[in-house]
Amino acid sequence: MPEPRLLIDQELRAGAEIALDEPQARHVGTVLRLGVGDHLRPFNARDGEWRARVTVREKRGMRVVLDSLLREAKLSPDLDLLFAPVKRHATDLIVEKATELGVRRIRPVITLRTIAETVRVDRLESIAREAAEQTERFDAPEIFEAAPLARALDRWDAARPLIFADESGEAAPIGEALSWTAGAPAGMPRPSTANAEPSSNKDAGEGAGGPRKLALLIGPEGGFTPEERRMLRTMEFVIPVSLGPRILRAETAAIAALSVIQSVWGDWRGA
Ligand code: SAM
């Protein structure tokens, strides 16, 4: 059983002794049942992943000492997920799976047919942290407060094409639409943003002349309204795509679309 991982925001460096905060101490002591002398792997996106051992376990808390660097940090691709919150369990699933699939930011958006008006960011953050620890990534995705769709798109960074999962069926298949990010000619007009400035992540869109950053938009259970569809299709950075001939649940659509994006554009290529 690999030593457990723990996302720790404090600075991680050789020899440092770190006092775990209360939730971390509870997680390590009670959930993971680690005691003095046991090992774990603290990590974060700045300092990488370290081997550490528990040095103090007491009522008031726990302390760990860092021994050696195990892995340099590596950022997930510069990929945002915009999704309309659905029922709580399905929203939790979307956040957990999007974390495993390597998104960097999660932006809940409120559309005309969205059932939830807000999301519990703190709840979603802890789901994302836990998924980040399990999935061996170095960072947990940033979770934003829910915002109306129009506001989320206002002053959009045109260097970040938005892959719009459009259930109407009037769109190119996602694999074909994305193929221009891998340098192959595609039926889709290459968005004028295709030569965007590189993001910090060199893997995504590497050597393909494609965008270095992307976003995906998934609608609510009730789908997008014709007006929303029209609004989205007027935006130059929006790329409508189809996810096949069947109507998928929002959570299925998010997982399926992110999987295609990571395999055609993201860090599943040459993983
Ligand atoms: N109520 C809608 C309908 O019956 O057409 C279905 C909405 S679906 C449950 C939720 C979201 O998943 C959609 O808004 C869309 O973003 C995405 N989605 C589901 N199936 C899709 C498909 N075949 N192609 C593109 N997007 C799809």
PDB file of C-alpha atoms and ligand atoms in Angstrom:
ATOM      1  CA  MET A   1       0.000   0.000   0.000  1.00  0.00           C
ATOM      2  CA  PRO A   2       1.754   3.261  -1.074  1.00  0.00           C
ATOM      3  CA  GLU A   3       2.312   5.752   1.719  1.00  0.00           C
ATOM      4  CA  PRO A   4      -0.651   8.130   1.957  1.00  0.00           C
ATOM      5  CA  ARG A   5      -0.444  11.559   0.292  1.00  0.00           C
ATOM      6  CA  LEU A   6      -1.474  14.802   1.938  1.00  0.00           C
ATOM      7  CA  LEU A   7      -1.956  18.140   0.173  1.00  0.00           C
ATOM      8  CA  ILE A   8      -0.222  20.684   2.415  1.00  0.00           C
ATOM      9  CA  ASP A   9      -0.061  24.369   1.514  1.00  0.00           C
ATOM     10  CA  GLN A  10       2.803  25.150   3.926  1.00  0.00           C
ATOM     11  CA  GLU A  11       6.310  25.318   2.432  1.00  0.00           C
ATOM     12  CA  LEU A  12       7.844  21.848   1.991  1.00  0.00           C
ATOM     13  CA  ARG A  13      11.661  21.586   2.216  1.00  0.00           C
ATOM     14  CA  ALA A  14      14.199  19.062   3.498  1.00  0.00           C
ATOM     15  CA  GLY A  15      14.342  18.858   7.264  1.00  0.00           C
ATOM     16  CA  ALA A  16      11.357  21.116   7.804  1.00  0.00           C
ATOM     17  CA  GLU A  17       9.073  20.161  10.678  1.00  0.00           C
ATOM     18  CA  ILE A  18       5.450  20.932   9.933  1.00  0.00           C
ATOM     19  CA  ALA A  19       2.612  21.208  12.401  1.00  0.00           C
ATOM     20  CA  LEU A  20      -0.529  19.821  10.742  1.00  0.00           C
ATOM     21  CA  ASP A  21      -3.645  21.923  11.087  1.00  0.00           C
ATOM     22  CA  GLU A  22      -6.581  20.421  12.918  1.00  0.00           C
ATOM     23  CA  PRO A  23      -8.396  18.863   9.902  1.00  0.00           C
ATOM     24  CA  GLN A  24      -5.117  17.474   8.552  1.00  0.00           C
ATOM     25  CA  ALA A  25      -4.186  16.034  11.974  1.00  0.00           C
ATOM     26  CA  ARG A  26      -7.607  14.416  12.250  1.00  0.00           C
ATOM     27  CA  HIS A  27      -7.295  12.983   8.749  1.00  0.00           C
ATOM     28  CA  VAL A  28      -3.762  11.619   9.320  1.00  0.00           C
ATOM     29  CA  GLY A  29      -4.344  10.396  12.873  1.00  0.00           C
ATOM     30  CA  THR A  30      -7.914   9.164  12.791  1.00  0.00           C
ATOM     31  CA  VAL A  31      -8.709   8.384   9.155  1.00  0.00           C
ATOM     32  CA  LEU A  32      -5.255   7.187   8.049  1.00  0.00           C
ATOM     33  CA  ARG A  33      -4.444   5.968  11.598  1.00  0.00           C
ATOM     34  CA  LEU A  34      -0.798   7.015  11.353  1.00  0.00           C
ATOM     35  CA  GLY A  35       1.320   7.274  14.489  1.00  0.00           C
ATOM     36  CA  VAL A  36       4.845   8.386  15.418  1.00  0.00           C
ATOM     37  CA  GLY A  37       7.386   6.894  13.004  1.00  0.00           C
ATOM     38  CA  ASP A  38       4.852   6.232  10.241  1.00  0.00           C
ATOM     39  CA  HIS A  39       5.521   7.722   6.796  1.00  0.00           C
ATOM     40  CA  LEU A  40       3.355   9.826   4.492  1.00  0.00           C
ATOM     41  CA  ARG A  41       3.823  11.939   1.352  1.00  0.00           C
ATOM     42  CA  PRO A  42       3.041  15.649   1.804  1.00  0.00           C
ATOM     43  CA  PHE A  43       2.838  17.516  -1.528  1.00  0.00           C
ATOM     44  CA  ASN A  44       1.816  20.748  -3.205  1.00  0.00           C
ATOM     45  CA  ALA A  45       2.085  22.302  -6.674  1.00  0.00           C
ATOM     46  CA  ARG A  46       4.979  24.608  -5.637  1.00  0.00           C
ATOM     47  CA  ASP A  47       7.305  22.270  -3.738  1.00  0.00           C
ATOM     48  CA  GLY A  48       6.557  18.835  -5.187  1.00  0.00           C
ATOM     49  CA  GLU A  49       6.022  15.622  -3.230  1.00  0.00           C
ATOM     50  CA  TRP A  50       8.140  14.664  -0.216  1.00  0.00           C
ATOM     51  CA  ARG A  51       8.708  11.656   2.015  1.00  0.00           C
ATOM     52  CA  ALA A  52       7.928  12.559   5.612  1.00  0.00           C
ATOM     53  CA  ARG A  53       7.450  10.835   8.922  1.00  0.00           C
ATOM     54  CA  VAL A  54       5.213  11.544  11.882  1.00  0.00           C
ATOM     55  CA  THR A  55       7.278  12.847  14.835  1.00  0.00           C
ATOM     56  CA  VAL A  56       4.589  13.986  17.234  1.00  0.00           C
ATOM     57  CA  ARG A  57       1.057  12.750  17.765  1.00  0.00           C
ATOM     58  CA  GLU A  58      -0.814  14.277  20.661  1.00  0.00           C
ATOM     59  CA  LYS A  59      -4.246  15.554  21.592  1.00  0.00           C
ATOM     60  CA  ARG A  60      -3.414  19.025  20.397  1.00  0.00           C
ATOM     61  CA  GLY A  61      -2.205  17.926  16.988  1.00  0.00           C
ATOM     62  CA  MET A  62       0.493  16.213  14.916  1.00  0.00           C
ATOM     63  CA  ARG A  63       3.865  17.175  13.532  1.00  0.00           C
ATOM     64  CA  VAL A  64       5.778  15.656  10.609  1.00  0.00           C
ATOM     65  CA  VAL A  65       9.412  16.039   9.497  1.00  0.00           C
ATOM     66  CA  LEU A  66      10.286  16.078   5.816  1.00  0.00           C
ATOM     67  CA  ASP A  67      13.050  13.698   4.793  1.00  0.00           C
ATOM     68  CA  SER A  68      13.528  13.737   1.014  1.00  0.00           C
ATOM     69  CA  LEU A  69      11.985  15.033  -2.206  1.00  0.00           C
ATOM     70  CA  LEU A  70      10.237  12.230  -4.083  1.00  0.00           C
ATOM     71  CA  ARG A  71       8.928  14.080  -7.165  1.00  0.00           C
ATOM     72  CA  GLU A  72       9.207  17.600  -8.580  1.00  0.00           C
ATOM     73  CA  ALA A  73       5.816  19.287  -8.962  1.00  0.00           C
ATOM     74  CA  LYS A  74       4.118  19.120 -12.338  1.00  0.00           C
ATOM     75  CA  LEU A  75       1.093  21.253 -13.162  1.00  0.00           C
ATOM     76  CA  SER A  76      -2.045  19.795 -14.744  1.00  0.00           C
ATOM     77  CA  PRO A  77      -2.895  21.159 -18.198  1.00  0.00           C
ATOM     78  CA  ASP A  78      -4.315  24.693 -18.322  1.00  0.00           C
ATOM     79  CA  LEU A  79      -7.868  23.404 -18.692  1.00  0.00           C
ATOM     80  CA  ASP A  80     -11.017  24.941 -17.151  1.00  0.00           C
ATOM     81  CA  LEU A  81     -14.343  23.184 -16.661  1.00  0.00           C
ATOM     82  CA  LEU A  82     -17.474  25.349 -16.722  1.00  0.00           C
ATOM     83  CA  PHE A  83     -20.559  23.359 -15.765  1.00  0.00           C
ATOM     84  CA  ALA A  84     -24.102  24.057 -14.708  1.00  0.00           C
ATOM     85  CA  PRO A  85     -24.594  22.553 -11.227  1.00  0.00           C
ATOM     86  CA  VAL A  86     -26.912  19.567 -11.199  1.00  0.00           C
ATOM     87  CA  LYS A  87     -28.234  17.444  -8.289  1.00  0.00           C
ATOM     88  CA  ARG A  88     -25.785  17.377  -5.375  1.00  0.00           C
ATOM     89  CA  HIS A  89     -24.507  13.825  -5.849  1.00  0.00           C
ATOM     90  CA  ALA A  90     -23.949  14.413  -9.579  1.00  0.00           C
ATOM     91  CA  THR A  91     -22.230  17.749  -8.913  1.00  0.00           C
ATOM     92  CA  ASP A  92     -19.941  16.042  -6.389  1.00  0.00           C
ATOM     93  CA  LEU A  93     -19.188  13.378  -8.999  1.00  0.00           C
ATOM     94  CA  ILE A  94     -18.365  16.007 -11.640  1.00  0.00           C
ATOM     95  CA  VAL A  95     -15.905  17.720  -9.274  1.00  0.00           C
ATOM     96  CA  GLU A  96     -14.266  14.457  -8.206  1.00  0.00           C
ATOM     97  CA  LYS A  97     -13.898  13.131 -11.759  1.00  0.00           C
ATOM     98  CA  ALA A  98     -12.794  16.476 -13.207  1.00  0.00           C
ATOM     99  CA  THR A  99     -10.038  16.517 -10.569  1.00  0.00           C
ATOM    100  CA  GLU A 100      -8.920  13.015 -11.526  1.00  0.00           C
ATOM    101  CA  LEU A 101      -9.072  14.018 -15.199  1.00  0.00           C
ATOM    102  CA  GLY A 102      -6.726  16.935 -14.550  1.00  0.00           C
ATOM    103  CA  VAL A 103      -8.684  20.173 -14.857  1.00  0.00           C
ATOM    104  CA  ARG A 104      -6.999  23.186 -13.274  1.00  0.00           C
ATOM    105  CA  ARG A 105     -10.077  25.295 -12.499  1.00  0.00           C
ATOM    106  CA  ILE A 106     -13.750  24.415 -11.959  1.00  0.00           C
ATOM    107  CA  ARG A 107     -16.262  27.218 -12.607  1.00  0.00           C
ATOM    108  CA  PRO A 108     -19.918  26.471 -11.817  1.00  0.00           C
ATOM    109  CA  VAL A 109     -22.133  28.547 -14.143  1.00  0.00           C
ATOM    110  CA  ILE A 110     -25.837  29.313 -13.724  1.00  0.00           C
ATOM    111  CA  THR A 111     -27.850  28.967 -16.939  1.00  0.00           C
ATOM    112  CA  LEU A 112     -31.568  29.537 -17.488  1.00  0.00           C
ATOM    113  CA  ARG A 113     -32.382  25.888 -16.833  1.00  0.00           C
ATOM    114  CA  THR A 114     -29.936  25.279 -14.004  1.00  0.00           C
ATOM    115  CA  ILE A 115     -31.672  23.821 -10.963  1.00  0.00           C
ATOM    116  CA  ALA A 116     -29.186  24.968  -8.311  1.00  0.00           C
ATOM    117  CA  GLU A 117     -28.598  28.699  -7.810  1.00  0.00           C
ATOM    118  CA  THR A 118     -25.356  28.292  -5.852  1.00  0.00           C
ATOM    119  CA  VAL A 119     -22.819  25.657  -4.865  1.00  0.00           C
ATOM    120  CA  ARG A 120     -21.059  25.013  -1.538  1.00  0.00           C
ATOM    121  CA  VAL A 121     -17.516  25.904  -2.578  1.00  0.00           C
ATOM    122  CA  ASP A 122     -16.010  24.621   0.700  1.00  0.00           C
ATOM    123  CA  ARG A 123     -17.663  21.238   0.192  1.00  0.00           C
ATOM    124  CA  LEU A 124     -16.499  20.986  -3.389  1.00  0.00           C
ATOM    125  CA  GLU A 125     -12.982  22.054  -2.344  1.00  0.00           C
ATOM    126  CA  SER A 126     -12.699  19.185   0.110  1.00  0.00           C
ATOM    127  CA  ILE A 127     -13.958  16.724  -2.531  1.00  0.00           C
ATOM    128  CA  ALA A 128     -11.347  18.093  -4.934  1.00  0.00           C
ATOM    129  CA  ARG A 129      -8.552  17.899  -2.317  1.00  0.00           C
ATOM    130  CA  GLU A 130      -9.348  14.286  -1.522  1.00  0.00           C
ATOM    131  CA  ALA A 131      -9.486  13.392  -5.220  1.00  0.00           C
ATOM    132  CA  ALA A 132      -6.170  15.209  -5.808  1.00  0.00           C
ATOM    133  CA  GLU A 133      -4.513  13.192  -3.027  1.00  0.00           C
ATOM    134  CA  GLN A 134      -5.852   9.929  -4.437  1.00  0.00           C
ATOM    135  CA  THR A 135      -5.092  10.679  -8.084  1.00  0.00           C
ATOM    136  CA  GLU A 136      -1.399  11.512  -7.474  1.00  0.00           C
ATOM    137  CA  ARG A 137      -1.613  15.050  -8.889  1.00  0.00           C
ATOM    138  CA  PHE A 138       0.255  17.962  -7.257  1.00  0.00           C
ATOM    139  CA  ASP A 139      -2.503  20.517  -7.118  1.00  0.00           C
ATOM    140  CA  ALA A 140      -6.195  20.555  -6.403  1.00  0.00           C
ATOM    141  CA  PRO A 141      -8.303  22.440  -8.968  1.00  0.00           C
ATOM    142  CA  GLU A 142      -9.386  25.926  -7.962  1.00  0.00           C
ATOM    143  CA  ILE A 143     -13.153  26.014  -7.366  1.00  0.00           C
ATOM    144  CA  PHE A 144     -14.983  29.264  -8.127  1.00  0.00           C
ATOM    145  CA  GLU A 145     -18.255  30.591  -6.782  1.00  0.00           C
ATOM    146  CA  ALA A 146     -21.212  29.942  -9.104  1.00  0.00           C
ATOM    147  CA  ALA A 147     -21.754  32.783 -11.585  1.00  0.00           C
ATOM    148  CA  PRO A 148     -24.340  33.464 -14.304  1.00  0.00           C
ATOM    149  CA  LEU A 149     -23.120  32.092 -17.649  1.00  0.00           C
ATOM    150  CA  ALA A 150     -23.063  35.516 -19.337  1.00  0.00           C
ATOM    151  CA  ARG A 151     -20.911  36.947 -16.534  1.00  0.00           C
ATOM    152  CA  ALA A 152     -18.524  33.970 -16.676  1.00  0.00           C
ATOM    153  CA  LEU A 153     -18.032  34.647 -20.396  1.00  0.00           C
ATOM    154  CA  ASP A 154     -17.748  38.399 -20.012  1.00  0.00           C
ATOM    155  CA  ARG A 155     -14.208  39.624 -20.833  1.00  0.00           C
ATOM    156  CA  TRP A 156     -13.296  36.004 -21.670  1.00  0.00           C
ATOM    157  CA  ASP A 157      -9.612  35.414 -22.461  1.00  0.00           C
ATOM    158  CA  ALA A 158      -9.907  34.902 -26.229  1.00  0.00           C
ATOM    159  CA  ALA A 159      -6.676  32.867 -26.104  1.00  0.00           C
ATOM    160  CA  ARG A 160      -8.656  30.146 -24.311  1.00  0.00           C
ATOM    161  CA  PRO A 161     -11.023  28.424 -26.783  1.00  0.00           C
ATOM    162  CA  LEU A 162     -14.235  27.280 -25.081  1.00  0.00           C
ATOM    163  CA  ILE A 163     -15.375  23.799 -26.128  1.00  0.00           C
ATOM    164  CA  PHE A 164     -19.161  24.065 -25.948  1.00  0.00           C
ATOM    165  CA  ALA A 165     -20.859  20.656 -25.534  1.00  0.00           C
ATOM    166  CA  ASP A 166     -23.985  21.323 -27.545  1.00  0.00           C
ATOM    167  CA  GLU A 167     -26.591  18.582 -27.270  1.00  0.00           C
ATOM    168  CA  SER A 168     -28.556  19.958 -30.242  1.00  0.00           C
ATOM    169  CA  GLY A 169     -26.549  17.700 -32.548  1.00  0.00           C
ATOM    170  CA  GLU A 170     -25.636  20.617 -34.845  1.00  0.00           C
ATOM    171  CA  ALA A 171     -21.921  20.490 -34.158  1.00  0.00           C
ATOM    172  CA  ALA A 172     -18.806  18.626 -35.241  1.00  0.00           C
ATOM    173  CA  PRO A 173     -17.853  15.519 -33.292  1.00  0.00           C
ATOM    174  CA  ILE A 174     -15.560  16.561 -30.422  1.00  0.00           C
ATOM    175  CA  GLY A 175     -12.615  14.440 -31.648  1.00  0.00           C
ATOM    176  CA  GLU A 176     -12.717  16.071 -35.088  1.00  0.00           C
ATOM    177  CA  ALA A 177     -13.238  19.572 -33.684  1.00  0.00           C
ATOM    178  CA  LEU A 178     -10.277  19.117 -31.371  1.00  0.00           C
ATOM    179  CA  SER A 179      -8.031  17.559 -34.001  1.00  0.00           C
ATOM    180  CA  TRP A 180      -6.739  21.012 -35.026  1.00  0.00           C
ATOM    181  CA  THR A 181      -5.139  21.209 -31.603  1.00  0.00           C
ATOM    182  CA  ALA A 182      -3.080  18.205 -32.629  1.00  0.00           C
ATOM    183  CA  GLY A 183      -2.047  19.908 -35.860  1.00  0.00           C
ATOM    184  CA  ALA A 184      -4.213  17.842 -38.214  1.00  0.00           C
ATOM    185  CA  PRO A 185      -6.483  19.691 -40.631  1.00  0.00           C
ATOM    186  CA  ALA A 186     -10.076  19.573 -39.428  1.00  0.00           C
ATOM    187  CA  GLY A 187     -13.437  20.543 -40.780  1.00  0.00           C
ATOM    188  CA  MET A 188     -13.669  23.079 -38.011  1.00  0.00           C
ATOM    189  CA  PRO A 189     -12.449  26.630 -38.647  1.00  0.00           C
ATOM    190  CA  ARG A 190      -9.339  26.998 -36.586  1.00  0.00           C
ATOM    191  CA  PRO A 191     -10.262  29.675 -34.027  1.00  0.00           C
ATOM    192  CA  SER A 192      -8.151  32.772 -34.558  1.00  0.00           C
ATOM    193  CA  THR A 193      -6.810  32.133 -31.106  1.00  0.00           C
ATOM    194  CA  ALA A 194      -5.054  28.949 -32.182  1.00  0.00           C
ATOM    195  CA  ASN A 195      -1.656  30.544 -31.798  1.00  0.00           C
ATOM    196  CA  ALA A 196      -2.236  31.653 -28.289  1.00  0.00           C
ATOM    197  CA  GLU A 197       0.711  32.387 -26.038  1.00  0.00           C
ATOM    198  CA  PRO A 198       1.954  29.201 -24.353  1.00  0.00           C
ATOM    199  CA  SER A 199       0.680  28.547 -20.866  1.00  0.00           C
ATOM    200  CA  SER A 200       2.988  27.362 -18.108  1.00  0.00           C
ATOM    201  CA  ASN A 201       2.170  23.788 -19.035  1.00  0.00           C
ATOM    202  CA  LYS A 202       4.298  22.777 -21.990  1.00  0.00           C
ATOM    203  CA  ASP A 203       2.605  19.408 -22.508  1.00  0.00           C
ATOM    204  CA  ALA A 204      -0.833  20.520 -23.563  1.00  0.00           C
ATOM    205  CA  GLY A 205      -1.106  21.238 -27.292  1.00  0.00           C
ATOM    206  CA  GLU A 206       2.653  20.689 -27.449  1.00  0.00           C
ATOM    207  CA  GLY A 207       4.179  21.161 -30.903  1.00  0.00           C
ATOM    208  CA  ALA A 208       0.755  21.246 -32.464  1.00  0.00           C
ATOM    209  CA  GLY A 209       0.374  24.980 -32.977  1.00  0.00           C
ATOM    210  CA  GLY A 210      -2.831  24.551 -31.058  1.00  0.00           C
ATOM    211  CA  PRO A 211      -3.932  26.551 -28.016  1.00  0.00           C
ATOM    212  CA  ARG A 212      -2.011  26.150 -24.792  1.00  0.00           C
ATOM    213  CA  LYS A 213      -5.170  26.571 -22.758  1.00  0.00           C
ATOM    214  CA  LEU A 214      -8.712  25.350 -23.173  1.00  0.00           C
ATOM    215  CA  ALA A 215     -12.076  25.349 -21.408  1.00  0.00           C
ATOM    216  CA  LEU A 216     -15.079  23.035 -21.585  1.00  0.00           C
ATOM    217  CA  LEU A 217     -18.727  24.009 -21.034  1.00  0.00           C
ATOM    218  CA  ILE A 218     -21.349  21.463 -19.947  1.00  0.00           C
ATOM    219  CA  GLY A 219     -25.011  22.424 -19.562  1.00  0.00           C
ATOM    220  CA  PRO A 220     -27.660  21.495 -16.957  1.00  0.00           C
ATOM    221  CA  GLU A 221     -30.094  18.593 -16.934  1.00  0.00           C
ATOM    222  CA  GLY A 222     -32.530  20.711 -18.911  1.00  0.00           C
ATOM    223  CA  GLY A 223     -29.909  21.597 -21.500  1.00  0.00           C
ATOM    224  CA  PHE A 224     -29.188  24.995 -23.035  1.00  0.00           C
ATOM    225  CA  THR A 225     -32.023  27.241 -24.257  1.00  0.00           C
ATOM    226  CA  PRO A 226     -32.084  28.244 -27.944  1.00  0.00           C
ATOM    227  CA  GLU A 227     -31.179  31.800 -26.858  1.00  0.00           C
ATOM    228  CA  GLU A 228     -28.147  30.580 -24.905  1.00  0.00           C
ATOM    229  CA  ARG A 229     -27.104  28.432 -27.846  1.00  0.00           C
ATOM    230  CA  ARG A 230     -27.399  31.434 -30.186  1.00  0.00           C
ATOM    231  CA  MET A 231     -25.442  33.656 -27.765  1.00  0.00           C
ATOM    232  CA  LEU A 232     -22.649  31.082 -27.425  1.00  0.00           C
ATOM    233  CA  ARG A 233     -22.370  30.537 -31.161  1.00  0.00           C
ATOM    234  CA  THR A 234     -21.830  34.232 -31.801  1.00  0.00           C
ATOM    235  CA  MET A 235     -18.670  34.194 -29.653  1.00  0.00           C
ATOM    236  CA  GLU A 236     -15.520  33.783 -31.725  1.00  0.00           C
ATOM    237  CA  PHE A 237     -13.703  31.725 -29.060  1.00  0.00           C
ATOM    238  CA  VAL A 238     -16.569  29.185 -28.714  1.00  0.00           C
ATOM    239  CA  ILE A 239     -16.262  25.835 -30.477  1.00  0.00           C
ATOM    240  CA  PRO A 240     -19.560  23.878 -30.434  1.00  0.00           C
ATOM    241  CA  VAL A 241     -19.013  20.098 -30.320  1.00  0.00           C
ATOM    242  CA  SER A 242     -21.175  17.002 -30.312  1.00  0.00           C
ATOM    243  CA  LEU A 243     -20.595  14.148 -27.847  1.00  0.00           C
ATOM    244  CA  GLY A 244     -22.266  11.616 -30.114  1.00  0.00           C
ATOM    245  CA  PRO A 245     -25.817  10.657 -31.083  1.00  0.00           C
ATOM    246  CA  ARG A 246     -27.094   9.982 -27.578  1.00  0.00           C
ATOM    247  CA  ILE A 247     -28.074  12.496 -24.909  1.00  0.00           C
ATOM    248  CA  LEU A 248     -25.696  12.064 -21.971  1.00  0.00           C
ATOM    249  CA  ARG A 249     -26.307  13.014 -18.362  1.00  0.00           C
ATOM    250  CA  ALA A 250     -24.335  16.153 -17.473  1.00  0.00           C
ATOM    251  CA  GLU A 251     -21.918  14.147 -15.342  1.00  0.00           C
ATOM    252  CA  THR A 252     -21.384  11.615 -18.144  1.00  0.00           C
ATOM    253  CA  ALA A 253     -20.889  14.439 -20.655  1.00  0.00           C
ATOM    254  CA  ALA A 254     -18.296  16.120 -18.444  1.00  0.00           C
ATOM    255  CA  ILE A 255     -16.323  12.912 -17.918  1.00  0.00           C
ATOM    256  CA  ALA A 256     -16.539  11.860 -21.581  1.00  0.00           C
ATOM    257  CA  ALA A 257     -15.589  15.274 -22.980  1.00  0.00           C
ATOM    258  CA  LEU A 258     -12.687  15.735 -20.553  1.00  0.00           C
ATOM    259  CA  SER A 259     -11.386  12.281 -21.491  1.00  0.00           C
ATOM    260  CA  VAL A 260     -11.380  13.159 -25.193  1.00  0.00           C
ATOM    261  CA  ILE A 261      -9.759  16.546 -24.510  1.00  0.00           C
ATOM    262  CA  GLN A 262      -6.981  14.990 -22.424  1.00  0.00           C
ATOM    263  CA  SER A 263      -6.302  12.335 -25.051  1.00  0.00           C
ATOM    264  CA  VAL A 264      -6.310  14.654 -28.096  1.00  0.00           C
ATOM    265  CA  TRP A 265      -4.897  17.850 -26.546  1.00  0.00           C
ATOM    266  CA  GLY A 266      -3.937  17.298 -22.917  1.00  0.00           C
ATOM    267  CA  ASP A 267      -1.538  15.261 -20.850  1.00  0.00           C
ATOM    268  CA  TRP A 268      -2.770  11.818 -21.768  1.00  0.00           C
ATOM    269  CA  ARG A 269      -0.740  12.101 -24.999  1.00  0.00           C
ATOM    270  CA  GLY A 270       2.634  10.528 -24.322  1.00  0.00           C
ATOM    271  CA  ALA A 271       1.757  10.234 -20.665  1.00  0.00           C
TER     272      ALA A 271
HETATM  273  N1  SAM B   1     -32.249  18.183 -21.578  1.00  0.00           N
HETATM  274  C1  SAM B   1     -31.308  18.094 -22.691  1.00  0.00           C
HETATM  275  C2  SAM B   1     -31.956  17.393 -23.875  1.00  0.00           C
HETATM  276  O1  SAM B   1     -32.763  16.494 -23.609  1.00  0.00           O
HETATM  277  O2  SAM B   1     -31.542  17.659 -24.983  1.00  0.00           O
HETATM  278  C3  SAM B   1     -30.075  17.289 -22.268  1.00  0.00           C
HETATM  279  C4  SAM B   1     -29.103  18.037 -21.452  1.00  0.00           C
HETATM  280  S1  SAM B   1     -27.791  16.968 -20.972  1.00  0.00           S
HETATM  281  C5  SAM B   1     -28.546  16.070 -19.718  1.00  0.00           C
HETATM  282  C6  SAM B   1     -26.716  18.046 -20.059  1.00  0.00           C
HETATM  283  C7  SAM B   1     -25.567  18.622 -20.876  1.00  0.00           C
HETATM  284  O3  SAM B   1     -24.679  17.576 -21.261  1.00  0.00           O
HETATM  285  C8  SAM B   1     -25.931  19.312 -22.157  1.00  0.00           C
HETATM  286  O4  SAM B   1     -26.383  20.625 -21.958  1.00  0.00           O
HETATM  287  C9  SAM B   1     -24.624  19.261 -22.916  1.00  0.00           C
HETATM  288  O5  SAM B   1     -23.733  20.265 -22.466  1.00  0.00           O
HETATM  289  C10 SAM B   1     -24.102  17.886 -22.529  1.00  0.00           C
HETATM  290  N2  SAM B   1     -24.461  16.848 -23.477  1.00  0.00           N
HETATM  291  C11 SAM B   1     -25.212  15.745 -23.233  1.00  0.00           C
HETATM  292  N3  SAM B   1     -25.306  14.968 -24.324  1.00  0.00           N
HETATM  293  C12 SAM B   1     -24.594  15.602 -25.313  1.00  0.00           C
HETATM  294  C13 SAM B   1     -24.313  15.307 -26.678  1.00  0.00           C
HETATM  295  N4  SAM B   1     -24.750  14.186 -27.262  1.00  0.00           N
HETATM  296  N5  SAM B   1     -23.571  16.186 -27.390  1.00  0.00           N
HETATM  297  C14 SAM B   1     -23.108  17.329 -26.819  1.00  0.00           C
HETATM  298  N6  SAM B   1     -23.336  17.665 -25.520  1.00  0.00           N
HETATM  299  C15 SAM B   1     -24.080  16.798 -24.773  1.00  0.00           C
END
